[in-house]
mmCIF file of C-alpha atoms in Angstrom:
data_model
loop_
_atom_site.group_PDB
_atom_site.id
_atom_site.type_symbol
_atom_site.label_atom_id
_atom_site.label_comp_id
_atom_site.label_asym_id
_atom_site.label_seq_id
_atom_site.Cartn_x
_atom_site.Cartn_y
_atom_site.Cartn_z
ATOM 1 C CA MET A 1 103.604 98.219 128.081
ATOM 2 C CA SER A 2 101.657 99.959 130.820
ATOM 3 C CA SER A 3 98.387 98.530 132.015
ATOM 4 C CA GLY A 4 96.270 100.812 130.309
ATOM 5 C CA GLU A 5 97.709 99.896 126.869
ATOM 6 C CA ALA A 6 97.515 96.005 128.008
ATOM 7 C CA HIS A 7 93.948 96.271 128.638
ATOM 8 C CA GLY A 8 93.201 98.242 125.526
ATOM 9 C CA MET A 9 95.228 95.603 123.480
ATOM 10 C CA ARG A 10 92.881 93.187 124.814
ATOM 11 C CA GLU A 11 89.973 94.905 124.057
ATOM 12 C CA ALA A 12 91.458 95.777 120.606
ATOM 13 C CA SER A 13 91.812 92.309 119.509
ATOM 14 C CA GLY A 14 87.931 92.033 119.159
ATOM 15 C CA MET A 15 88.155 94.796 116.514
ATOM 16 C CA ARG A 16 88.462 94.323 112.838
ATOM 17 C CA GLU A 17 91.536 95.771 111.964
ATOM 18 C CA ASP A 18 93.420 96.620 108.483
ATOM 19 C CA ALA A 19 96.991 97.573 108.191
ATOM 20 C CA GLY A 20 96.551 100.817 107.021
ATOM 21 C CA GLY A 21 94.458 101.658 110.071
ATOM 22 C CA ASP A 22 91.194 103.589 108.921
ATOM 23 C CA GLY A 23 89.284 100.476 108.342
ATOM 24 C CA PRO A 24 85.825 99.578 109.432
ATOM 25 C CA ARG A 25 84.471 100.712 112.725
ATOM 26 C CA PRO A 26 84.573 97.702 115.720
ATOM 27 C CA GLU A 27 82.048 94.803 116.037
ATOM 28 C CA GLY A 28 79.285 95.273 118.301
ATOM 29 C CA GLY A 29 77.804 98.591 117.312
ATOM 30 C CA PRO A 30 78.702 102.274 117.779
ATOM 31 C CA THR A 31 82.095 103.433 119.485
ATOM 32 C CA HIS A 32 82.280 105.626 122.591
ATOM 33 C CA GLN A 33 84.998 108.101 121.700
ATOM 34 C CA ALA A 34 86.563 109.875 124.360
ATOM 35 C CA ASP A 35 88.000 113.535 124.117
ATOM 36 C CA LEU A 36 91.293 112.192 124.123
ATOM 37 C CA GLY A 37 90.565 109.995 120.915
ATOM 38 C CA ARG A 38 88.933 112.724 119.282
ATOM 39 C CA ARG A 39 91.783 115.045 119.860
ATOM 40 C CA ALA A 40 94.384 112.500 118.749
ATOM 41 C CA GLU A 41 92.407 111.377 115.662
ATOM 42 C CA ALA A 42 91.962 115.062 114.586
ATOM 43 C CA ARG A 43 96.087 115.767 114.929
ATOM 44 C CA ARG A 44 96.518 112.752 113.035
ATOM 45 C CA ARG A 45 94.394 113.563 109.894
ATOM 46 C CA GLU A 46 95.637 117.225 110.101
ATOM 47 C CA LEU A 47 99.064 115.673 109.687
ATOM 48 C CA GLY A 48 98.259 113.258 106.945
ATOM 49 C CA LEU A 49 99.243 110.183 108.903
ATOM 50 C CA THR A 50 97.366 106.716 108.899
ATOM 51 C CA ARG A 51 97.142 104.613 112.361
ATOM 52 C CA ALA A 52 100.249 102.562 111.127
ATOM 53 C CA ASP A 53 102.364 105.775 110.638
ATOM 54 C CA VAL A 54 101.529 107.043 114.480
ATOM 55 C CA ALA A 55 102.027 103.413 115.665
ATOM 56 C CA LEU A 56 105.486 103.413 114.175
ATOM 57 C CA ARG A 57 106.444 106.808 115.742
ATOM 58 C CA SER A 58 104.825 105.974 119.194
ATOM 59 C CA GLY A 59 106.097 102.269 119.552
ATOM 60 C CA ALA A 60 102.643 100.842 119.694
ATOM 61 C CA ALA A 61 100.797 98.821 117.482
ATOM 62 C CA PRO A 62 98.326 100.107 115.260
ATOM 63 C CA GLU A 63 95.329 98.252 116.908
ATOM 64 C CA TYR A 64 96.266 100.200 119.855
ATOM 65 C CA ILE A 65 96.358 103.699 118.233
ATOM 66 C CA ARG A 66 92.838 102.600 117.047
ATOM 67 C CA TYR A 67 91.738 101.512 120.534
ATOM 68 C CA VAL A 68 92.825 104.875 121.784
ATOM 69 C CA GLU A 69 91.027 106.881 118.977
ATOM 70 C CA GLU A 70 87.974 104.949 119.214
ATOM 71 C CA ARG A 71 87.380 104.190 122.793
ATOM 72 C CA SER A 72 87.388 105.975 126.552
ATOM 73 C CA ALA A 73 91.061 104.720 126.840
ATOM 74 C CA THR A 74 93.254 105.582 129.659
ATOM 75 C CA PRO A 75 96.801 105.095 128.596
ATOM 76 C CA GLY A 76 99.604 105.941 130.927
ATOM 77 C CA ILE A 77 101.774 108.878 130.791
ATOM 78 C CA GLY A 78 104.621 107.176 129.482
ATOM 79 C CA PHE A 79 102.169 106.253 126.258
ATOM 80 C CA LEU A 80 100.763 109.408 126.146
ATOM 81 C CA LEU A 81 104.617 111.156 125.965
ATOM 82 C CA ARG A 82 105.316 109.157 122.903
ATOM 83 C CA LEU A 83 101.683 109.680 121.519
ATOM 84 C CA ALA A 84 102.345 113.294 121.734
ATOM 85 C CA TYR A 85 105.575 113.224 120.207
ATOM 86 C CA ALA A 86 104.509 111.030 117.258
ATOM 87 C CA LEU A 87 101.552 113.830 116.556
ATOM 88 C CA ASP A 88 103.950 116.774 117.037
ATOM 89 C CA THR A 89 101.863 118.284 119.790
ATOM 90 C CA THR A 90 102.013 118.037 123.649
ATOM 91 C CA VAL A 91 99.928 116.062 126.346
ATOM 92 C CA ALA A 92 98.437 119.072 127.528
ATOM 93 C CA GLU A 93 96.836 119.529 124.071
ATOM 94 C CA LEU A 94 95.958 115.806 123.639
ATOM 95 C CA THR A 95 94.316 115.730 127.095
ATOM 96 C CA GLY A 96 92.371 119.474 126.564
ATOM 97 C CA ALA A 97 94.122 120.879 129.189
ATOM 98 C CA THR A 98 94.797 123.782 126.863
ATOM 99 C CA ALA A 99 90.842 123.728 125.581
ATOM 100 C CA ASP A 100 89.725 126.800 127.291
ATOM 101 C CA LEU A 101 92.987 128.843 126.364
ATOM 102 C CA PRO A 102 92.818 131.138 123.335
ATOM 103 C CA ALA A 103 95.436 129.989 120.519
ATOM 104 C CA GLY A 104 98.672 131.683 120.580
ATOM 105 C CA THR A 105 99.471 131.001 124.320
ATOM 106 C CA GLY A 106 102.704 129.533 123.518
ATOM 107 C CA GLU A 107 106.021 130.847 123.119
ATOM 108 C CA ALA A 108 107.782 131.997 119.848
ATOM 109 C CA ALA A 109 109.673 129.518 118.324
ATOM 110 C CA HIS A 110 113.850 130.371 117.753
ATOM 111 C CA ALA A 111 114.243 132.072 114.487
ATOM 112 C CA PRO A 112 110.881 131.983 113.023
ATOM 113 C CA GLU A 113 110.165 132.967 109.135
ATOM 114 C CA LEU A 114 107.183 134.759 107.830
ATOM 115 C CA VAL A 115 106.534 133.780 104.275
ATOM 116 C CA THR A 116 104.066 134.948 101.972
ATOM 117 C CA LEU A 117 101.698 132.394 100.245
ATOM 118 C CA ASP A 118 100.590 132.660 96.781
ATOM 119 C CA ALA A 119 97.044 132.421 95.848
ATOM 120 C CA GLU A 120 96.895 128.752 95.013
ATOM 121 C CA GLU A 121 98.147 127.841 98.456
ATOM 122 C CA CYS A 122 95.475 130.384 100.122
ATOM 123 C CA ARG A 123 92.827 128.544 98.198
ATOM 124 C CA GLU A 124 94.019 125.148 99.393
ATOM 125 C CA LEU A 125 93.871 126.244 103.058
ATOM 126 C CA LEU A 126 90.688 127.859 102.446
ATOM 127 C CA SER A 127 89.421 125.190 101.198
ATOM 128 C CA THR A 128 89.757 122.847 104.271
ATOM 129 C CA HIS A 129 87.148 124.800 106.023
ATOM 130 C CA GLY A 130 86.033 125.403 109.190
ATOM 131 C CA VAL A 131 85.579 128.590 111.268
ATOM 132 C CA GLY A 132 86.572 131.944 109.458
ATOM 133 C CA ARG A 133 85.970 135.372 110.716
ATOM 134 C CA VAL A 134 83.619 138.259 108.539
ATOM 135 C CA THR A 135 83.891 141.924 108.893
ATOM 136 C CA VAL A 136 81.021 143.933 108.839
ATOM 137 C CA THR A 137 79.838 147.580 110.027
ATOM 138 C CA LEU A 138 77.068 148.195 112.622
ATOM 139 C CA ASP A 139 76.111 151.283 113.878
ATOM 140 C CA ASP A 140 78.821 152.663 112.084
ATOM 141 C CA GLU A 141 81.560 150.697 114.090
ATOM 142 C CA PRO A 142 83.401 147.995 112.782
ATOM 143 C CA ALA A 143 83.034 144.440 114.030
ATOM 144 C CA VAL A 144 84.119 140.966 113.558
ATOM 145 C CA PHE A 145 82.345 137.745 113.938
ATOM 146 C CA PRO A 146 83.110 134.028 113.731
ATOM 147 C CA VAL A 147 80.921 131.568 111.180
ATOM 148 C CA ASN A 148 81.345 128.262 109.959
ATOM 149 C CA TYR A 149 82.000 128.562 106.034
ATOM 150 C CA THR A 150 82.098 126.598 103.035
ATOM 151 C CA VAL A 151 83.851 126.958 99.858
ATOM 152 C CA ASP A 152 82.474 127.080 96.471
ATOM 153 C CA GLY A 153 84.874 127.585 93.697
ATOM 154 C CA ASP A 154 86.276 130.903 94.524
ATOM 155 C CA LEU A 155 83.055 131.700 96.854
ATOM 156 C CA VAL A 156 83.444 131.683 100.362
ATOM 157 C CA ALA A 157 79.999 131.224 101.782
ATOM 158 C CA PHE A 158 78.790 131.048 105.350
ATOM 159 C CA ARG A 159 75.150 130.550 106.790
ATOM 160 C CA THR A 160 73.578 133.340 109.369
ATOM 161 C CA ALA A 161 70.178 134.379 110.150
ATOM 162 C CA ALA A 162 68.643 137.072 108.822
ATOM 163 C CA ASP A 163 68.340 139.386 111.886
ATOM 164 C CA ALA A 164 71.933 138.143 112.904
ATOM 165 C CA ALA A 165 75.059 140.313 112.833
ATOM 166 C CA PRO A 166 77.116 138.728 110.312
ATOM 167 C CA ALA A 167 74.158 139.284 107.994
ATOM 168 C CA ALA A 168 75.180 142.970 107.510
ATOM 169 C CA ALA A 169 77.744 141.848 105.543
ATOM 170 C CA ALA A 170 75.665 141.578 102.710
ATOM 171 C CA GLY A 171 75.860 144.141 99.787
ATOM 172 C CA CYS A 172 78.866 145.706 101.488
ATOM 173 C CA ARG A 173 82.796 145.038 100.745
ATOM 174 C CA THR A 174 83.957 142.867 103.514
ATOM 175 C CA ALA A 175 87.072 140.888 104.745
ATOM 176 C CA PHE A 176 86.900 137.268 105.488
ATOM 177 C CA GLU A 177 89.749 135.688 107.498
ATOM 178 C CA VAL A 178 90.777 131.909 108.349
ATOM 179 C CA ASP A 179 93.717 130.881 110.583
ATOM 180 C CA HIS A 180 95.276 128.124 112.211
ATOM 181 C CA ILE A 181 97.757 128.177 115.243
ATOM 182 C CA ASP A 182 99.558 125.422 116.271
ATOM 183 C CA ASP A 183 100.908 126.421 119.947
ATOM 184 C CA ALA A 184 102.856 123.247 120.447
ATOM 185 C CA LEU A 185 105.059 124.049 117.632
ATOM 186 C CA SER A 186 104.698 127.851 117.500
ATOM 187 C CA GLN A 187 103.567 127.643 113.886
ATOM 188 C CA GLY A 188 100.678 128.678 111.841
ATOM 189 C CA TRP A 189 99.077 130.383 108.796
ATOM 190 C CA SER A 190 96.481 132.955 108.135
ATOM 191 C CA VAL A 191 94.692 133.913 104.863
ATOM 192 C CA LEU A 192 92.663 137.114 104.298
ATOM 193 C CA LEU A 193 90.057 137.565 101.654
ATOM 194 C CA VAL A 194 88.528 140.830 100.324
ATOM 195 C CA GLY A 195 85.543 141.182 98.391
ATOM 196 C CA THR A 196 81.834 141.841 98.331
ATOM 197 C CA ALA A 197 79.508 139.849 100.164
ATOM 198 C CA GLN A 198 75.828 138.988 98.605
ATOM 199 C CA ARG A 199 72.740 137.220 99.907
ATOM 200 C CA VAL A 200 72.407 133.823 97.790
ATOM 201 C CA THR A 201 68.759 133.774 96.664
ATOM 202 C CA ASP A 202 68.918 131.134 94.065
ATOM 203 C CA PRO A 203 67.323 127.750 95.333
ATOM 204 C CA ARG A 204 69.825 125.690 93.097
ATOM 205 C CA ARG A 205 72.711 127.724 94.532
ATOM 206 C CA VAL A 206 71.370 127.580 97.807
ATOM 207 C CA ARG A 207 70.967 123.576 97.593
ATOM 208 C CA GLY A 208 74.532 123.448 96.252
ATOM 209 C CA LEU A 209 75.802 125.016 99.158
ATOM 210 C CA GLU A 210 73.883 122.976 101.548
ATOM 211 C CA GLU A 211 75.292 120.027 100.188
ATOM 212 C CA ARG A 212 78.845 121.138 100.388
ATOM 213 C CA ALA A 213 78.734 122.479 103.838
ATOM 214 C CA HIS A 214 80.460 119.755 106.093
ATOM 215 C CA THR A 215 78.549 120.734 108.961
ATOM 216 C CA ALA A 216 75.724 122.555 110.185
ATOM 217 C CA PRO A 217 76.301 126.045 111.971
ATOM 218 C CA TRP A 218 77.787 125.632 115.638
ATOM 219 C CA ALA A 219 75.686 128.268 116.960
ATOM 220 C CA GLY A 220 72.530 126.338 116.207
ATOM 221 C CA GLY A 221 69.051 127.991 115.506
ATOM 222 C CA ASP A 222 67.417 128.807 112.338
ATOM 223 C CA ARG A 223 70.264 129.855 110.159
ATOM 224 C CA GLY A 224 69.253 129.352 106.771
ATOM 225 C CA LEU A 225 70.538 132.823 105.171
ATOM 226 C CA TRP A 226 73.402 132.090 102.912
ATOM 227 C CA ILE A 227 75.981 134.918 102.038
ATOM 228 C CA ALA A 228 78.819 134.428 99.707
ATOM 229 C CA VAL A 229 81.613 136.792 99.562
ATOM 230 C CA THR A 230 83.413 137.040 95.846
ATOM 231 C CA PRO A 231 86.982 137.663 96.174
ATOM 232 C CA ALA A 232 88.678 140.603 94.562
ATOM 233 C CA ARG A 233 92.070 139.803 96.516
ATOM 234 C CA ILE A 234 93.174 136.975 98.531
ATOM 235 C CA THR A 235 96.604 137.079 100.358
ATOM 236 C CA GLY A 236 98.373 134.646 103.256
ATOM 237 C CA ARG A 237 101.136 134.082 105.417
ATOM 238 C CA ARG A 238 102.765 131.290 107.003
ATOM 239 C CA ILE A 239 105.232 131.096 109.957
ATOM 240 C CA LEU A 240 107.852 128.698 109.382
ATOM 241 C CA THR A 241 109.875 126.752 112.016
ATOM 242 C CA HIS A 242 112.215 123.897 112.384
ATOM 243 C CA HIS A 243 114.512 124.672 109.378
ATOM 244 C CA GLY A 244 111.433 125.558 107.068
ATOM 245 C CA ARG A 245 108.917 122.712 107.807
ATOM 246 C CA PRO A 246 105.516 124.016 107.691
ATOM 247 C CA ALA A 247 103.125 123.486 110.702
ATOM 248 C CA GLY A 248 101.505 119.868 110.166
ATOM 249 C CA ALA A 249 104.560 118.413 108.242
ATOM 250 C CA PRO A 250 105.718 115.502 109.634
ATOM 251 C CA PRO A 251 109.603 115.262 110.916
ATOM 252 C CA PRO A 252 111.972 114.185 108.111
ATOM 253 C CA HIS A 253 112.756 111.455 110.875
ATOM 254 C CA ALA A 254 110.562 109.811 113.395
ATOM 255 C CA PRO A 255 110.947 106.927 115.912
#
């Protein structure tokens, strides 16, 4: 055990810990989660793992995994390598070394397979929310803008300002695209929805979208105009590697 792990275990001993790994926060007020902890927790949740799962894979105690996620931990390179392996990623991804790089800078995997997703799979991926890209026409020229979005039934909706460029989608046929790239495993998926966009003016529908939204727009500002896209067509594709295992699926055998 490294000195960082030992220090973390001493501090972790003052925490309430349930065996499942996602229990109450530590005693003594709010935690001070560092970038490493946020990235590790986000990746773990993306894979659908508990802290106990990650602890087993990395050879650490669940209390220490909790400490790394919730505190300003400084683990040694040995543990970071084990943690990266447990989370099917790289140390560079966990420590933010690739944060300013565009997605897709990794090399292609050996013998990847591109498969078509059915409509149900596409809707399931859309429902994870996040950031999507909407197409608009400005001054007779095509443009694409990233927006935070929300799913309401079959509709995809996003907030913008009335005078912002994404608002130009209203009343037009548009395309809305969402994707996920995993550079560490050279895997990913994309979903494309094509349909007509309309402004949402019914106060009850606006209130419902506000309640469903998992976050305010990242761009900030006054973005109270909701625009909903009614899908006429939805398609998707996924890149499979590692003998057909999709991005985000845990390996069949882990240490």
